[in-house]
GROMACS .gro file of C-alpha atoms in nm:
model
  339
    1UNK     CA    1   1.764  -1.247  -0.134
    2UNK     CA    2   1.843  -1.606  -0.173
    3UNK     CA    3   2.104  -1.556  -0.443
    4UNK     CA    4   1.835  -1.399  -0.673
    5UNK     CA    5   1.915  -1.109  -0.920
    6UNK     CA    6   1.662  -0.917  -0.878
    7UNK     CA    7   1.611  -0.627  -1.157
    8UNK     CA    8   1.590  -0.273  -1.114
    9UNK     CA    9   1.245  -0.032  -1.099
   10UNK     CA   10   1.343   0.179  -1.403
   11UNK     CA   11   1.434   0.535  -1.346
   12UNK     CA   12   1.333   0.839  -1.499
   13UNK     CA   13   1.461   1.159  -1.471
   14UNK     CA   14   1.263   1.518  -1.493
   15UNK     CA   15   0.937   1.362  -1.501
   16UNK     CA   16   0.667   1.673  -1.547
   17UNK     CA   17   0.306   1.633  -1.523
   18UNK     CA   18   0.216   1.596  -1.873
   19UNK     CA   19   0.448   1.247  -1.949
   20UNK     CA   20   0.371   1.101  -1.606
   21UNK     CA   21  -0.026   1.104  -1.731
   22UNK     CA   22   0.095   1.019  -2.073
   23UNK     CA   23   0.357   0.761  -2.031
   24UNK     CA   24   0.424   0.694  -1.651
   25UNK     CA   25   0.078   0.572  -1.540
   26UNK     CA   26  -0.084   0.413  -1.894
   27UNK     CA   27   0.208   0.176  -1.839
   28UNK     CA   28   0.054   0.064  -1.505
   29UNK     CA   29   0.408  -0.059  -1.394
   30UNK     CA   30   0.635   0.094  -1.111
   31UNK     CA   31   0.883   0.372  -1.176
   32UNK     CA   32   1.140   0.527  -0.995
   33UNK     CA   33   1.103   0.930  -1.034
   34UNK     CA   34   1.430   1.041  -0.987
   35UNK     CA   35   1.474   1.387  -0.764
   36UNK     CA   36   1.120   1.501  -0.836
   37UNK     CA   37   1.070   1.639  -0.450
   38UNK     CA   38   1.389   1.738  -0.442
   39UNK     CA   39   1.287   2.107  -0.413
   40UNK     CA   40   1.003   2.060  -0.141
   41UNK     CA   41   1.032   2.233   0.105
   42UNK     CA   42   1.062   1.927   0.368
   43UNK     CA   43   1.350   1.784   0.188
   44UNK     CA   44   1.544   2.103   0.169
   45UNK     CA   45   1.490   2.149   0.560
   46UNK     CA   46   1.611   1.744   0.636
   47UNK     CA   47   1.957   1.917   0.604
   48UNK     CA   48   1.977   1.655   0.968
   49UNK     CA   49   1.777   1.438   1.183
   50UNK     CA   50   1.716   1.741   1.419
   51UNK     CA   51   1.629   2.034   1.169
   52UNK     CA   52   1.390   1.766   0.979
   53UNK     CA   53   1.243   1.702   1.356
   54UNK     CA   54   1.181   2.087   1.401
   55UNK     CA   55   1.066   2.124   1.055
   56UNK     CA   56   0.762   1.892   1.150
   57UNK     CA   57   0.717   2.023   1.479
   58UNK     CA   58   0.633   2.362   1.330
   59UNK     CA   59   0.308   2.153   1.180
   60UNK     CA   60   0.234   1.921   1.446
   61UNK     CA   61  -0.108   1.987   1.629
   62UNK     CA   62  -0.050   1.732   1.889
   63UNK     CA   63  -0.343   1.462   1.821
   64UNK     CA   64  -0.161   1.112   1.883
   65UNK     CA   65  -0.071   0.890   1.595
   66UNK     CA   66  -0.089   0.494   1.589
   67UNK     CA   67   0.299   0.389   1.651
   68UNK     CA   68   0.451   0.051   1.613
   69UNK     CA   69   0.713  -0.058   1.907
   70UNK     CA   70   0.938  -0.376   1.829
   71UNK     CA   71   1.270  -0.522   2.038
   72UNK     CA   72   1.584  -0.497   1.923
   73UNK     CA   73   1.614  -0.897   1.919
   74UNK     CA   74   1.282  -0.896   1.624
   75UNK     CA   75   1.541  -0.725   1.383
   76UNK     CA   76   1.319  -0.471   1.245
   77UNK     CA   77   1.049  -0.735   1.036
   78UNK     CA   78   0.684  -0.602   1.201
   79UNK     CA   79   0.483  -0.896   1.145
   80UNK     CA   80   0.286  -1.196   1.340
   81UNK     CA   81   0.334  -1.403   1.628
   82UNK     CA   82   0.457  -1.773   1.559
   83UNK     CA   83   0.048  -1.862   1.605
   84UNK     CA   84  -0.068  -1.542   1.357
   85UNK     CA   85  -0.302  -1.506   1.647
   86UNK     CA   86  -0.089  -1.180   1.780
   87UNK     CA   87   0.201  -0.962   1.668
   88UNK     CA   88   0.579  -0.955   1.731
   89UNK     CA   89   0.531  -0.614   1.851
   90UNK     CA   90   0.328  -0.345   2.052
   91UNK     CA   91   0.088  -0.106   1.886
   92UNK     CA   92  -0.026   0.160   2.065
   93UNK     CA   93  -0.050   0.570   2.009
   94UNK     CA   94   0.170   0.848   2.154
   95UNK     CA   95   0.217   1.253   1.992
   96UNK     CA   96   0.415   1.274   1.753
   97UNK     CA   97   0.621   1.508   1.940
   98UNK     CA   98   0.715   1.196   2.128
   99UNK     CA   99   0.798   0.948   1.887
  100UNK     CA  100   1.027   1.251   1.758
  101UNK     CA  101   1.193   1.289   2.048
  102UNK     CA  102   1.257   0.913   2.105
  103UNK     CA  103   1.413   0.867   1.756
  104UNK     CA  104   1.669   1.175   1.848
  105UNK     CA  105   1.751   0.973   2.142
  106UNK     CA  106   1.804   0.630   2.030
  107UNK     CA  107   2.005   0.688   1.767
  108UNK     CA  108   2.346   0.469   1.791
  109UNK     CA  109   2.204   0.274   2.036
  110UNK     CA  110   2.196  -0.108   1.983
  111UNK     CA  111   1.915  -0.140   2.248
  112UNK     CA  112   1.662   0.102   2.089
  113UNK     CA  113   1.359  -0.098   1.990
  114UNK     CA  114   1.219  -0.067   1.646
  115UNK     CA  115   0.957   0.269   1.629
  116UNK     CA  116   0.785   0.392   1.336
  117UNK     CA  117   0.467   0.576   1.285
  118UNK     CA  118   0.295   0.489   0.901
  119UNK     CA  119   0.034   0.631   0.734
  120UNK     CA  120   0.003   0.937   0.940
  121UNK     CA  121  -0.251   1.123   0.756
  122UNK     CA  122  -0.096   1.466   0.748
  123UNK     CA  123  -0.431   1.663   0.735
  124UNK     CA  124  -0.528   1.572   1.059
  125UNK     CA  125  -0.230   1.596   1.246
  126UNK     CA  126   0.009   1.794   1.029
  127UNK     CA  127  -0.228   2.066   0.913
  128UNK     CA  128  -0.074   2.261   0.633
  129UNK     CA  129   0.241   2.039   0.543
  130UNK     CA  130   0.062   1.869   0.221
  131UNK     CA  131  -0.010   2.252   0.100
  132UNK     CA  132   0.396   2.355   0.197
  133UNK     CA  133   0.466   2.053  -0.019
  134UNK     CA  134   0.287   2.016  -0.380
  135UNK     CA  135   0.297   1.739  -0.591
  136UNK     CA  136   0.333   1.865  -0.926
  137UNK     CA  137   0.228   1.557  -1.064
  138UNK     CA  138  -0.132   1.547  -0.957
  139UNK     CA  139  -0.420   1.774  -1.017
  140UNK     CA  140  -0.415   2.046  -0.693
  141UNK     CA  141  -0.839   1.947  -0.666
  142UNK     CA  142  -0.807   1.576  -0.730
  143UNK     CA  143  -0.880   1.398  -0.395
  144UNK     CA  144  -0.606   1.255  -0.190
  145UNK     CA  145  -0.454   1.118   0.075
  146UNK     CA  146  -0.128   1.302   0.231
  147UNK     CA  147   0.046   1.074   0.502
  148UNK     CA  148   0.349   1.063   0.690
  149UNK     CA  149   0.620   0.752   0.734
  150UNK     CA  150   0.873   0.809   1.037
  151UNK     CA  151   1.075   0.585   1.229
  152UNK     CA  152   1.430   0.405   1.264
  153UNK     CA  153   1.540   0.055   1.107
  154UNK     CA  154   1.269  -0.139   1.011
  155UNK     CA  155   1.117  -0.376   0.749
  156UNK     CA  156   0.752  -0.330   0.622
  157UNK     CA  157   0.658  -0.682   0.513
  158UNK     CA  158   0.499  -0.702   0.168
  159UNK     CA  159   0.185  -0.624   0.082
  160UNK     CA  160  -0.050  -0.381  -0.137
  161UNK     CA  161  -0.263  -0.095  -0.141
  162UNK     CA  162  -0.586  -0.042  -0.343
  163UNK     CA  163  -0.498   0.337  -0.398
  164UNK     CA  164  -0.193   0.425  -0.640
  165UNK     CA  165   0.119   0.586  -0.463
  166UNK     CA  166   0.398   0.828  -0.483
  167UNK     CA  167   0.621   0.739  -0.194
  168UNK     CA  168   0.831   1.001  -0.162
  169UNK     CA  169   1.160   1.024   0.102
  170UNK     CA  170   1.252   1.308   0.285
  171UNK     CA  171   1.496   1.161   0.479
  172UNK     CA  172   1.707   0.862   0.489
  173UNK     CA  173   1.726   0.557   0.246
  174UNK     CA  174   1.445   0.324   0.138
  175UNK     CA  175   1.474  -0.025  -0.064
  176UNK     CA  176   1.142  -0.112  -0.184
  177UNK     CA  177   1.124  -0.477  -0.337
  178UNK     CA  178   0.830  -0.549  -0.544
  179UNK     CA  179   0.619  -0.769  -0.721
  180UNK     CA  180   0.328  -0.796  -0.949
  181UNK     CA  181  -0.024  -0.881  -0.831
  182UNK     CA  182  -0.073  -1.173  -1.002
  183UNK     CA  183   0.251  -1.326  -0.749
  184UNK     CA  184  -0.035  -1.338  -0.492
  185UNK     CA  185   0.009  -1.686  -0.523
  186UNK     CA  186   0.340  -1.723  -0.447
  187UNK     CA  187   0.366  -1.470  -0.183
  188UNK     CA  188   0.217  -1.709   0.150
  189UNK     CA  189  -0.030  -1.389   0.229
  190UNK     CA  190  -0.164  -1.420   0.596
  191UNK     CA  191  -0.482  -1.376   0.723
  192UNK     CA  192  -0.759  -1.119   0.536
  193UNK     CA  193  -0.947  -1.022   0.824
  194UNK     CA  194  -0.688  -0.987   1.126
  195UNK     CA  195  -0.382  -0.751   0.958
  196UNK     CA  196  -0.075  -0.542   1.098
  197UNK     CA  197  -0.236  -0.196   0.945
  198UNK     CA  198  -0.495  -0.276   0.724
  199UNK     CA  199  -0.382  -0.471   0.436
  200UNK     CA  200  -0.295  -0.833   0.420
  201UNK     CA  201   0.094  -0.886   0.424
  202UNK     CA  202   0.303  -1.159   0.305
  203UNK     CA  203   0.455  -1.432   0.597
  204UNK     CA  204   0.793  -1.483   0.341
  205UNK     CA  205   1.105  -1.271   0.515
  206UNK     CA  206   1.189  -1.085   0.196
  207UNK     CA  207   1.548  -1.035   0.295
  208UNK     CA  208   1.612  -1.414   0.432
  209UNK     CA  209   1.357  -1.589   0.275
  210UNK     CA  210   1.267  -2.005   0.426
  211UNK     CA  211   1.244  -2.184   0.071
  212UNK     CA  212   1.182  -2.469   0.280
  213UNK     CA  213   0.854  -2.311   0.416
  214UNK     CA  214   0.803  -2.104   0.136
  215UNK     CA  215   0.923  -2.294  -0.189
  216UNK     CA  216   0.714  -2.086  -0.414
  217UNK     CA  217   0.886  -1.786  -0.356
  218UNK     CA  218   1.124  -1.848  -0.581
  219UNK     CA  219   0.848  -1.742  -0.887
  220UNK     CA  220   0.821  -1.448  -0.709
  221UNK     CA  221   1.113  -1.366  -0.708
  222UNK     CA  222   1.203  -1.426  -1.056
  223UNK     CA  223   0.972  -1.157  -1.142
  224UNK     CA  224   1.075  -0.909  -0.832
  225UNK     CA  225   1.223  -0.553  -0.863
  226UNK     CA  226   1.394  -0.351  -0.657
  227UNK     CA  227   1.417   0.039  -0.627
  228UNK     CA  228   1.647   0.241  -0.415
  229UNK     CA  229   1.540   0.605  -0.324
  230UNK     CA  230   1.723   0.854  -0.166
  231UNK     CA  231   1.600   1.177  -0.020
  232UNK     CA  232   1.404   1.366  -0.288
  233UNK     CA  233   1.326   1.096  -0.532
  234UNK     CA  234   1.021   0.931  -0.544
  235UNK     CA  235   0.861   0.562  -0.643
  236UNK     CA  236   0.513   0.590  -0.864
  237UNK     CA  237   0.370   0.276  -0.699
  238UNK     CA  238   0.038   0.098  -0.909
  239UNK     CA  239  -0.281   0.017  -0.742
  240UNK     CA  240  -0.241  -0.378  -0.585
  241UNK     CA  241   0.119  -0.410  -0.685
  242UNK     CA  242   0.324  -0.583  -0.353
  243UNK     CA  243   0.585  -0.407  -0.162
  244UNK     CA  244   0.827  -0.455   0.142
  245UNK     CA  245   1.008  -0.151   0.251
  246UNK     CA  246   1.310  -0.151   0.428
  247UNK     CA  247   1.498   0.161   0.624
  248UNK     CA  248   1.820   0.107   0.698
  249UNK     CA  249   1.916   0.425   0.926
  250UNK     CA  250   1.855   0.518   1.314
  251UNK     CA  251   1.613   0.792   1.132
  252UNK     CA  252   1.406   0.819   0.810
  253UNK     CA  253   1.057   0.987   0.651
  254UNK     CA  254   0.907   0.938   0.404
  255UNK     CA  255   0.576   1.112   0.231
  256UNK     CA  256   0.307   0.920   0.081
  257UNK     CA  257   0.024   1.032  -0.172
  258UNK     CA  258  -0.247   0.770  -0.215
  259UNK     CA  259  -0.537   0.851  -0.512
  260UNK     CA  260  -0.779   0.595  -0.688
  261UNK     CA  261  -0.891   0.703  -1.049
  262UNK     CA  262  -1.233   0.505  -1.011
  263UNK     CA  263  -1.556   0.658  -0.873
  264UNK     CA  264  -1.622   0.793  -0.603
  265UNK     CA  265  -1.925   0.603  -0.470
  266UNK     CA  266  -1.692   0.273  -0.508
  267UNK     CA  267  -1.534   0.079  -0.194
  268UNK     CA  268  -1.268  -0.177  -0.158
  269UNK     CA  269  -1.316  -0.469  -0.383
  270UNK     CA  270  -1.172  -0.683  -0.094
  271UNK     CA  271  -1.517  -0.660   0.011
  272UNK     CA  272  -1.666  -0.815  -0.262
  273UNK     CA  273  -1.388  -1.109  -0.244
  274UNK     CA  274  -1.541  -1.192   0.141
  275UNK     CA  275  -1.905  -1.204  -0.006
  276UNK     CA  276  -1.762  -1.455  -0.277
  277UNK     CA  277  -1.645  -1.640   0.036
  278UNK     CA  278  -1.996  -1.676   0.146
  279UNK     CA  279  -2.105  -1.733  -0.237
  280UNK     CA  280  -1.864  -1.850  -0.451
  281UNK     CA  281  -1.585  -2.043  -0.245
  282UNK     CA  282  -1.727  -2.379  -0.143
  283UNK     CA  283  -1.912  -2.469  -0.499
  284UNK     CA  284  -1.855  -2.787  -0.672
  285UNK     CA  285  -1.562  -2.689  -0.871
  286UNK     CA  286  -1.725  -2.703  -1.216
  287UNK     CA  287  -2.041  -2.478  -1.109
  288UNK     CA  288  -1.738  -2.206  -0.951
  289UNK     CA  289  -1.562  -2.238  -1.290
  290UNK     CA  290  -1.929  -2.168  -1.481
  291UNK     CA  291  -1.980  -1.896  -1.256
  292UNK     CA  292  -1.600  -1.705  -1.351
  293UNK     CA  293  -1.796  -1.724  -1.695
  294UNK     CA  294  -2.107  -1.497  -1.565
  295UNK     CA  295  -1.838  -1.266  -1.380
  296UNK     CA  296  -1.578  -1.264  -1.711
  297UNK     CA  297  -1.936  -1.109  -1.855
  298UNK     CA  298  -2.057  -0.870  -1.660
  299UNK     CA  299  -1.820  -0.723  -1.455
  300UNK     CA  300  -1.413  -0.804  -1.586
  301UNK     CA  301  -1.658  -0.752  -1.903
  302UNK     CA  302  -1.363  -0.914  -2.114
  303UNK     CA  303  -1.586  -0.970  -2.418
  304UNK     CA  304  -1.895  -0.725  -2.629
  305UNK     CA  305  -2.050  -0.496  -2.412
  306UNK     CA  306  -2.302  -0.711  -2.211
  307UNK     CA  307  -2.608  -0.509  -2.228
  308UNK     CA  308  -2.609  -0.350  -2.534
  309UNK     CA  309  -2.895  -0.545  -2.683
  310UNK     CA  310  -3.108  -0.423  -2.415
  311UNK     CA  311  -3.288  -0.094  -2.421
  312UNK     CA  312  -3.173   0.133  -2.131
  313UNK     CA  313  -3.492   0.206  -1.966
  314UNK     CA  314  -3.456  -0.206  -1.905
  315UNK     CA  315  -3.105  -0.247  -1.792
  316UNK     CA  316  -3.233  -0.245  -1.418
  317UNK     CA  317  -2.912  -0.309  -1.173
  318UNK     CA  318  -2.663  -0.295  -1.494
  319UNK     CA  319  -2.757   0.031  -1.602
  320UNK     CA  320  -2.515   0.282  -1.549
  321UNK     CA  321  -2.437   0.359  -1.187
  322UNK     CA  322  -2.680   0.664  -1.024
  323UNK     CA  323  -2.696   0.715  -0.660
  324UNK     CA  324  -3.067   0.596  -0.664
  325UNK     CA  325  -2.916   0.267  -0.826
  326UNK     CA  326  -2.641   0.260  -0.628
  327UNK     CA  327  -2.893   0.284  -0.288
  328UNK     CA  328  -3.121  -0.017  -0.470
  329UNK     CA  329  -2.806  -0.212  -0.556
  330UNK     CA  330  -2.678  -0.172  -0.133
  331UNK     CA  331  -3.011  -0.255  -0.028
  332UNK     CA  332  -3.046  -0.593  -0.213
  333UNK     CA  333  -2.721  -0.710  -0.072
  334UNK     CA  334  -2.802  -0.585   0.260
  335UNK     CA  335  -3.125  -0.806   0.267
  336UNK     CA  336  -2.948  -1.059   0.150
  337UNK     CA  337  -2.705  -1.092   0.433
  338UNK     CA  338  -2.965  -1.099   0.704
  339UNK     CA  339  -3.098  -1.393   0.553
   0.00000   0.00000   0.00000
């Protein structure tokens, strides 16, 4: 990585419940959770790439899953077209059985394309594996999403998720590089509405990175880390913080369990950056920087509580959140779109 030393996640070993809520996720940084999944029960059956294959076979309902196809020549980095008006790749959905049985096959073969299937959500098409497979770490009601990462040597280009994470591998190696969120900056991200999977990646090749193109990038990576996970551990992963995966080997899985901590009636505050592109973008600079001010206020609330000297019955749209309010608040920006 461009003669960079990049530091290690730290690692912790025996991790129970009780110190990853008391120490793990106050510290809202990324750890390494050495052999926590060790003893699932999808680990202990990845004893090969063909028992781990039968293992989710036993599971697998059939419904297709979304699958990303790349050729050999595109080394394994899923990302745009020279343009960023298309892909390097092929998207398109098959049964899992299939992608399965095309990873057995290609294996040691140069001219295998790149395949992987992410964020499979188990539920739906691997009915009962989150239940075979607890995480200890999390509440058994709290609400979240199981999904499944398969596929053979590839590289995930950077980017972040609003939930937090617990990436855990079953099978294979994975190299996660990471970096704050506040390295936005110096990331290059792409476009915010037209995405691989979702969530806006980084254009910098982590692993050969053009400091030509992409001078910046050395900030980043001055405050990058790296963690290496083998089958069983597992990375806790903060809300927003960036990450490129890489998988080395012909075959590799990998479990992920996404939660958020905030209410439930809340959506992605992506969606309140595009209104601030309608809103807030294209100000004179000194009425944008007044207006950080107002938001600094009332929602980063970085100062006294900002409606405390007014009586509650008053507090209108900054009272706390009901569903009523929250229906009033929807409507009002709703009308104020059509305009």
């Amino acid at each position: 990585m461009g003669g960079h030393g990049v530091k290690p996640v730290p690692v912790f070993h025996g991790v129970d419940r009780a110190r990853f809520e008391a120490e793990i996720v106050p510290a809202g940084r990324p750890a390494v959770l050495k052999g926590l999944v060790a003893d699932w029960p999808i680990v202990k059956a990845a004893t090969s790439d063909e028992a781990l294959a039968d293992y989710l076979r036993g599971f697998d309902n059939g419904r297709p899953v979304r699958t990303f196809v790349g050729a050999p020549e595109m080394g394994g980095r899923f990302g745009y077209s020279s343009d960023l008006k298309g892909f390097n790749h092929e998207q398109m959905t098959a049964p899992l059985a299939e992608l399965l049985r095309r990873l057995l096959a290609g294996r040691g073969d140069p001219r295998m394309p790149h395949v992987y299937a992410g964020g499979v959500p188990a539920p739906d098409v691997l009915p009962g594996l989150p239940e075979a497979n607890p995480m200890p770490l999390l509440d058994a009601g709290m609400e979240r999403l199981t999904s499944l990462w398969i596929g053979n040597r590839s590289r995930t280009a950077a980017h972040w998720d609003l939930p937090q994470n617990l990436a855990c591998v079953v099978r294979g190696r994975r190299r996660f590089t990471l970096f704050p969120p506040e390295q936005i900056g110096n990331l290059y991200v792409g476009p915010l509405d037209f995405t691989l999977a979702g969530q806006p990646i980084s254009l910098v090749d982590i692993v050969d990175p053009d400091f030509e193109a992409h001078p910046k990038f050395r900030a980043a990576l001055d405050q990058a880390e790296v963690a290496e996970l083998e089958p069983g551990d597992a990375l806790y992963l903060p809300s927003l913080w960036w990450h490129h995966v890489e998988t080395p080997e012909d075959f590799g899985a990998m479990v992920n369990l996404w939660w958020r901590d905030g209410p439930a009636y809340m959506t992605t505050p992506l969606l309140t950056l595009f209104h601030g592109l309608t809103t807030i973008r294209d100000l004179p600079a000194d009425e944008r920087m007044r207006w950080r001010a107002f938001f600094d206020h009332y929602v980063f609330q970085t100062g006294d509580d900002p409606v405390a000297h007014i009586p509650v019955a008053a507090r209108g749209v900054l009272a706390p959140m009901t569903h009523d309010l929250l229906g009033r608040i929807r409507a009002l920006i709703g009308r104020s779109l059509q305009r």
